[in-house]
């Protein structure tokens, strides 16, 4: 695994965030995007001290932001012991070099930050290989700017860049590494494909959604398993699958990696085999954090990703989670009960309309409405068993299940 860039020496990083705001974006929108970047930074172990934004039609090709803004950032960096500058957009290798030269501190971009978090979270051989592949693919076109980040013993680290021959050598090393990792991943994929095939005729249900919406929490409640859940982004990288039996109807339930806007495309590509779990599922449970100010956009990002990986054309149950938090943040304490009820009715009606009646509203943390969720899932699962195995009523509660619980 490539050495981590954020917080690798065990000390807390002191970071500033930088984003270019497009003409059509509102200030609030820009701040909410930066909230997400700050949350990513926090997940990686960096403390955000300040945010810089600049309204630009086109980012500067040399330094992404303009000269004046760069000088402003530099003076803040110098006076506040800043150790890391994080940009919200992907930078080119030469932009990284130019900005680092101007600011004299390490500079990373959003993709790099996400890769760093993934690298830290990866547990299994599969996840580690997938992340490493994505890291090398990210580095390859940026070698000139990132040469000092590479594993390099001693020499060369300073303000001067490596010579062309060194870059060429590095490029060859990285390319070799990429093809090696691809081969290794193909081997692992073969194994997991066989494993998935062995799961046989059970209906497969997968939890999908934006990161930190509560997928693992719901997985735990529905399957009584212990899946790692916490208030950080990308707590889950590896797919967990459990067999669940409701009213003697068995099915397989999987928890999967969360999505995020501007997910580095190499990451999506190398997580293909993890995403196969989603693609091969019979039913998707799309979890949405309704308390998030940008939940509708998050829902859109997830739908778009599902379309990209060709997993959109299957039954989807949309679970609107964190209703407790939604109520806490939306309702003023003095609001009358019947007004609250009206607002909630409008909300449920709207999303039931948009999902063809396939919406469930819950608060996983309070176990609110969990029974309704269970029965919605059960109905869909039974429906699919009936279509797929019309003569095997054991699967949908016609007779006691012949299947042993594992
Ligand atoms: N208030 C509130 N918090 C919740 C609810 N459900 C989950 N959470 C919290 O939300 C945070 C994220 O939950 P996870 O289950 O880890 O979310 P996830 O979707 O698996 O996240 P990733 O694996 O990081 O993509 C945790 O701190 C949970 O305790 C809920 O209904 N209400
Ligand atoms: Mg999770």
XYZ file of C-alpha atoms and ligand atoms in Angstrom:
439
model
C 0.000 0.000 0.000
C 1.215 3.480 -0.807
C 2.189 5.488 2.229
C -0.602 7.647 3.595
C -0.345 11.329 2.919
C -2.578 12.735 5.574
C -1.499 12.357 9.149
C 1.133 9.762 8.413
C 3.391 10.862 11.259
C 0.677 10.383 13.851
C 0.240 14.092 14.464
C -2.934 15.953 13.680
C -2.741 17.816 10.400
C -3.768 21.475 10.377
C -5.525 21.969 7.075
C -7.119 24.673 4.971
C -9.654 23.929 2.233
C -9.756 25.584 -1.163
C -12.627 25.517 -3.661
C -13.458 27.285 -6.865
C -17.078 28.382 -6.930
C -18.816 28.304 -10.292
C -20.926 31.205 -11.458
C -24.219 29.361 -11.100
C -23.489 28.079 -7.572
C -24.964 29.813 -4.550
C -22.776 30.628 -1.559
C -24.812 28.166 0.548
C -24.278 25.370 -1.951
C -20.538 26.069 -2.019
C -20.378 25.989 1.788
C -22.296 22.692 1.943
C -19.831 21.143 -0.497
C -17.020 22.409 1.695
C -18.762 20.926 4.747
C -18.445 17.582 3.022
C -14.772 18.191 2.205
C -14.165 19.170 5.848
C -15.868 15.940 6.943
C -13.640 13.971 4.581
C -10.599 15.781 6.010
C -11.740 15.003 9.549
C -12.210 11.344 8.631
C -8.620 11.318 7.384
C -7.377 12.905 10.610
C -7.016 16.560 9.607
C -8.406 19.570 11.412
C -9.830 22.259 9.122
C -8.869 25.782 10.211
C -10.092 27.828 7.286
C -11.882 27.657 3.952
C -10.929 29.697 0.905
C -13.254 30.085 -2.055
C -12.889 31.950 -5.307
C -15.519 32.635 -7.947
C -14.042 31.733 -11.321
C -15.489 30.764 -14.695
C -12.413 28.671 -15.469
C -9.845 27.473 -12.945
C -6.339 28.805 -13.623
C -4.396 26.253 -15.695
C -1.183 26.829 -13.715
C -2.314 27.238 -10.125
C -6.058 26.459 -10.191
C -6.893 29.635 -8.221
C -5.650 33.114 -9.155
C -2.407 34.764 -8.007
C -4.086 37.039 -5.476
C -5.958 34.167 -3.847
C -2.787 32.106 -3.703
C -0.980 34.933 -1.905
C -3.868 35.190 0.548
C -3.681 31.435 1.249
C 0.089 31.624 1.622
C -0.054 34.321 4.231
C -2.621 32.327 6.224
C -0.538 29.155 5.907
C 2.528 30.962 7.226
C 0.847 32.569 10.194
C -1.257 29.599 11.340
C 1.151 26.647 11.177
C -0.827 25.001 8.407
C 0.555 21.605 7.398
C -1.765 20.639 4.530
C -3.804 22.367 1.811
C -6.751 20.455 0.345
C -8.409 21.381 -2.960
C -11.999 20.300 -3.653
C -11.285 19.473 -7.310
C -8.847 17.198 -9.085
C -5.531 18.922 -9.796
C -3.026 18.049 -12.495
C 0.528 17.069 -11.604
C 1.925 20.413 -12.672
C -0.747 22.334 -10.759
C 0.262 20.426 -7.626
C 3.924 21.307 -8.234
C 3.186 24.982 -8.854
C 0.902 25.372 -5.863
C 3.277 23.531 -3.524
C 6.086 25.762 -4.699
C 4.009 28.848 -3.935
C 2.701 27.663 -0.575
C 5.642 25.591 0.685
C 3.347 22.949 2.240
C 1.970 19.673 0.841
C -1.061 20.053 -1.410
C -3.598 17.319 -2.100
C -6.915 17.227 -3.946
C -10.277 15.678 -3.178
C -9.577 12.427 -5.057
C -6.307 12.003 -3.243
C -8.025 12.590 0.096
C -10.697 9.981 -0.687
C -8.001 7.516 -1.787
C -6.193 8.178 1.480
C -9.304 7.346 3.510
C -9.926 4.237 1.438
C -6.319 3.152 1.964
C -6.730 3.519 5.702
C -10.032 1.606 5.756
C -9.163 -1.286 3.479
C -9.143 -4.541 5.442
C -9.306 -7.483 3.081
C -6.802 -8.397 0.381
C -9.403 -7.482 -2.202
C -10.077 -3.985 -0.854
C -6.370 -3.323 -0.357
C -5.543 -4.370 -3.893
C -8.413 -2.307 -5.295
C -7.300 0.816 -3.425
C -3.662 0.353 -4.348
C -4.572 -0.020 -8.013
C -6.626 3.175 -7.883
C -3.753 4.990 -6.133
C -1.230 4.049 -8.801
C -3.656 4.969 -11.561
C -4.129 8.340 -9.924
C -0.382 8.865 -9.624
C 0.598 7.830 -13.162
C -0.427 11.010 -15.022
C 0.834 13.151 -12.123
C 4.300 11.674 -11.679
C 6.058 14.927 -12.282
C 4.158 16.660 -9.513
C 4.024 13.775 -7.123
C 7.464 12.288 -7.400
C 8.297 13.133 -3.828
C 5.229 11.247 -2.558
C 6.518 8.000 -3.966
C 8.427 5.507 -1.911
C 11.908 6.852 -2.442
C 14.758 6.213 -0.060
C 16.682 9.334 0.888
C 17.825 11.490 -2.009
C 15.985 13.893 -4.153
C 13.577 15.354 -1.666
C 13.833 19.094 -1.709
C 12.534 21.913 -3.786
C 14.113 20.594 -6.974
C 12.218 18.068 -9.095
C 13.702 14.814 -10.424
C 15.332 14.659 -13.823
C 13.436 13.370 -16.844
C 15.133 9.976 -16.707
C 14.033 9.533 -13.139
C 10.445 10.314 -14.096
C 10.664 7.823 -16.944
C 11.944 5.143 -14.576
C 9.203 5.937 -12.096
C 6.627 5.781 -14.853
C 7.801 2.317 -15.827
C 7.756 1.150 -12.209
C 4.222 2.468 -11.753
C 3.013 0.866 -14.989
C 4.484 -2.499 -13.974
C 2.855 -2.159 -10.582
C -0.521 -1.431 -12.195
C -0.422 -4.512 -14.401
C 0.677 -6.662 -11.473
C -2.191 -5.377 -9.310
C -4.651 -5.923 -12.169
C -3.537 -9.541 -12.421
C -3.796 -10.056 -8.681
C -7.263 -8.515 -8.666
C -8.427 -10.743 -11.511
C -7.404 -13.766 -9.404
C -9.304 -12.487 -6.365
C -12.310 -11.658 -8.559
C -12.392 -15.208 -9.843
C -12.556 -16.500 -6.281
C -15.295 -14.113 -5.193
C -17.329 -14.832 -8.326
C -17.268 -18.529 -7.418
C -18.219 -17.663 -3.854
C -21.169 -15.590 -5.015
C -22.294 -18.342 -7.372
C -22.295 -20.812 -4.513
C -24.889 -18.719 -2.752
C -27.283 -20.427 -5.110
C -30.922 -19.669 -5.411
C -31.469 -17.246 -2.559
C -32.873 -13.851 -3.419
C -30.123 -11.295 -2.913
C -30.799 -7.910 -1.349
C -28.127 -5.176 -1.208
C -28.011 -1.997 0.855
C -26.732 0.913 -1.221
C -26.537 4.656 -0.673
C -24.430 7.724 -0.104
C -21.733 7.402 2.542
C -22.720 7.819 6.221
C -26.476 7.490 5.653
C -26.883 4.506 7.999
C -26.493 1.426 5.778
C -24.418 -0.554 8.277
C -26.702 0.462 11.151
C -29.690 -0.875 9.193
C -27.737 -4.007 8.222
C -27.125 -4.669 11.910
C -30.780 -4.169 12.805
C -32.120 -6.302 9.990
C -29.646 -9.148 10.363
C -28.581 -8.879 14.005
C -24.967 -8.883 12.874
C -22.143 -6.661 14.007
C -21.039 -4.513 11.101
C -18.752 -1.582 11.805
C -20.804 1.637 11.829
C -19.576 5.067 12.840
C -20.011 8.717 12.147
C -17.202 8.940 9.650
C -17.188 8.662 5.901
C -16.549 5.293 4.284
C -16.681 3.259 7.488
C -17.492 0.284 5.262
C -15.280 -0.733 2.360
C -15.733 -4.464 2.253
C -18.994 -6.090 1.423
C -20.564 -8.114 4.216
C -23.263 -10.629 3.397
C -25.575 -12.311 5.904
C -28.352 -14.792 5.523
C -31.580 -13.471 6.996
C -34.801 -15.409 7.567
C -38.092 -13.562 8.079
C -41.206 -15.617 8.701
C -39.354 -18.633 7.308
C -38.465 -16.809 4.080
C -34.704 -16.711 3.651
C -32.706 -14.167 1.674
C -29.175 -12.791 1.552
C -28.533 -9.243 2.730
C -25.350 -7.345 1.796
C -23.914 -4.109 3.131
C -21.781 -2.248 0.562
C -19.377 0.653 0.171
C -20.981 4.123 0.210
C -21.053 6.491 -2.755
C -20.039 10.146 -2.792
C -20.136 12.963 -5.314
C -17.015 13.342 -7.435
C -15.843 9.848 -6.542
C -12.495 9.413 -8.303
C -13.333 7.395 -11.404
C -10.335 5.089 -10.956
C -11.790 4.116 -7.632
C -15.141 3.185 -9.166
C -13.283 1.211 -11.801
C -11.102 -0.710 -9.383
C -13.979 -1.336 -6.988
C -15.802 -3.024 -9.828
C -15.785 -6.399 -8.106
C -17.132 -4.943 -4.870
C -19.811 -3.232 -6.917
C -20.649 -6.553 -8.568
C -22.443 -7.351 -5.344
C -24.772 -4.442 -6.156
C -25.030 -5.324 -9.822
C -25.914 -8.949 -9.149
C -28.442 -8.179 -6.393
C -32.126 -8.896 -7.044
C -33.416 -6.047 -4.882
C -31.713 -2.825 -3.812
C -32.405 -1.010 -0.569
C -31.393 2.564 -1.341
C -30.767 4.288 2.001
C -31.098 8.082 2.106
C -30.178 10.351 5.039
C -33.223 12.615 4.954
C -31.770 14.886 7.652
C -28.948 15.966 5.324
C -29.476 19.413 3.729
C -28.415 18.013 0.357
C -30.184 14.658 0.565
C -31.925 15.059 -2.787
C -28.636 15.649 -4.542
C -27.127 12.648 -2.723
C -30.056 10.542 -3.908
C -29.312 11.723 -7.446
C -25.597 10.900 -7.141
C -26.439 7.357 -6.036
C -28.983 6.856 -8.841
C -26.471 8.129 -11.369
C -23.774 5.756 -10.050
C -26.259 2.868 -10.161
C -26.983 3.729 -13.778
C -23.253 3.916 -14.527
C -22.633 0.435 -13.168
C -25.818 -0.826 -14.879
C -27.619 -1.719 -11.670
C -30.570 0.635 -11.933
C -33.089 -1.623 -13.620
C -34.185 -3.679 -10.634
C -36.679 -3.340 -7.807
C -35.526 -0.565 -5.477
C -36.936 0.185 -2.055
C -35.931 3.676 -0.932
C -35.354 3.917 2.814
C -35.476 7.454 4.163
C -33.451 7.143 7.359
C -32.638 9.492 10.279
C -36.215 10.792 10.555
C -35.431 11.649 14.195
C -32.675 14.030 13.127
C -34.786 15.407 10.289
C -37.530 16.346 12.742
C -35.060 17.832 15.176
C -33.464 20.062 12.549
C -36.610 20.984 10.583
C -39.201 21.557 13.266
C -39.036 24.567 15.537
C -39.892 23.613 19.099
C -42.958 25.871 19.090
C -44.448 24.315 15.945
C -47.941 22.887 16.442
C -48.420 19.138 16.247
C -50.875 19.221 13.348
C -48.535 21.423 11.299
C -45.740 18.910 11.863
C -48.102 16.141 10.833
C -48.989 17.981 7.623
C -45.338 18.514 6.743
C -44.552 14.832 7.316
C -47.582 13.763 5.272
C -46.517 15.971 2.364
C -43.029 14.549 2.542
C -44.128 10.909 2.574
C -46.696 11.530 -0.144
C -44.143 13.223 -2.385
C -41.539 10.475 -2.090
C -44.080 7.696 -2.374
C -45.164 9.282 -5.623
C -41.586 9.571 -6.889
C -40.711 5.973 -5.963
C -43.996 4.387 -7.097
C -44.963 3.627 -3.526
C -41.614 2.060 -2.682
C -40.555 4.438 0.080
C -40.188 3.662 3.796
C -39.446 6.284 6.454
C -37.467 5.155 9.463
C -35.152 6.219 12.267
C -32.786 3.277 12.570
C -31.249 4.628 15.737
C -34.641 4.624 17.488
C -35.777 1.495 15.673
C -38.704 3.553 14.484
C -40.854 1.933 11.781
C -38.553 -1.058 11.519
C -41.482 -3.468 11.301
C -42.863 -1.632 8.265
C -39.428 -1.862 6.656
C -39.199 -5.595 7.377
C -42.589 -6.307 5.874
C -41.892 -4.167 2.776
C -38.675 -6.128 2.175
C -40.400 -9.435 2.865
C -43.202 -8.692 0.383
C -40.726 -7.882 -2.374
C -38.585 -10.937 -1.606
C -41.614 -13.257 -1.644
C -42.853 -11.710 -4.857
C -39.531 -12.474 -6.551
C -39.422 -16.048 -5.217
C -42.917 -16.600 -6.582
C -41.879 -15.396 -10.015
C -38.601 -17.275 -10.022
C -39.607 -20.546 -8.371
C -43.380 -20.803 -8.747
C -43.453 -24.403 -7.477
C -41.320 -23.930 -4.382
C -43.626 -22.343 -1.871
C -41.172 -23.210 0.934
C -39.299 -20.076 -0.080
C -42.157 -17.718 0.469
C -43.717 -19.036 3.588
C -46.038 -21.647 2.104
C -44.424 -24.381 4.193
C -41.834 -24.299 6.929
C -38.500 -23.446 5.398
C -36.283 -26.382 4.561
C -33.255 -24.134 4.764
C -31.029 -24.170 7.811
C -29.953 -20.862 9.268
C -26.221 -20.369 9.229
N -29.720 10.394 14.314
C -29.589 9.247 13.642
N -28.352 8.769 13.372
C -28.253 7.608 12.696
C -29.395 6.871 12.280
N -28.974 5.771 11.625
C -27.620 5.809 11.637
N -27.169 6.905 12.290
C -25.773 7.299 12.535
O -25.174 7.687 11.309
C -23.773 7.363 11.309
C -23.410 6.554 10.092
O -23.992 5.277 10.172
P -23.428 4.021 9.375
O -24.400 2.913 9.616
O -22.005 3.809 9.660
O -23.576 4.569 7.882
P -23.092 3.889 6.520
O -24.096 4.290 5.481
O -22.853 2.441 6.720
O -21.720 4.672 6.259
P -20.426 4.256 5.375
O -20.137 2.819 5.584
O -19.399 5.163 5.951
O -20.767 4.595 3.963
C -23.523 6.623 12.619
O -23.003 7.545 13.550
C -24.916 6.158 13.041
O -25.042 6.003 14.438
C -30.706 7.399 12.598
O -31.758 6.853 12.307
N -30.719 8.596 13.262
Mg -21.171 1.343 6.455
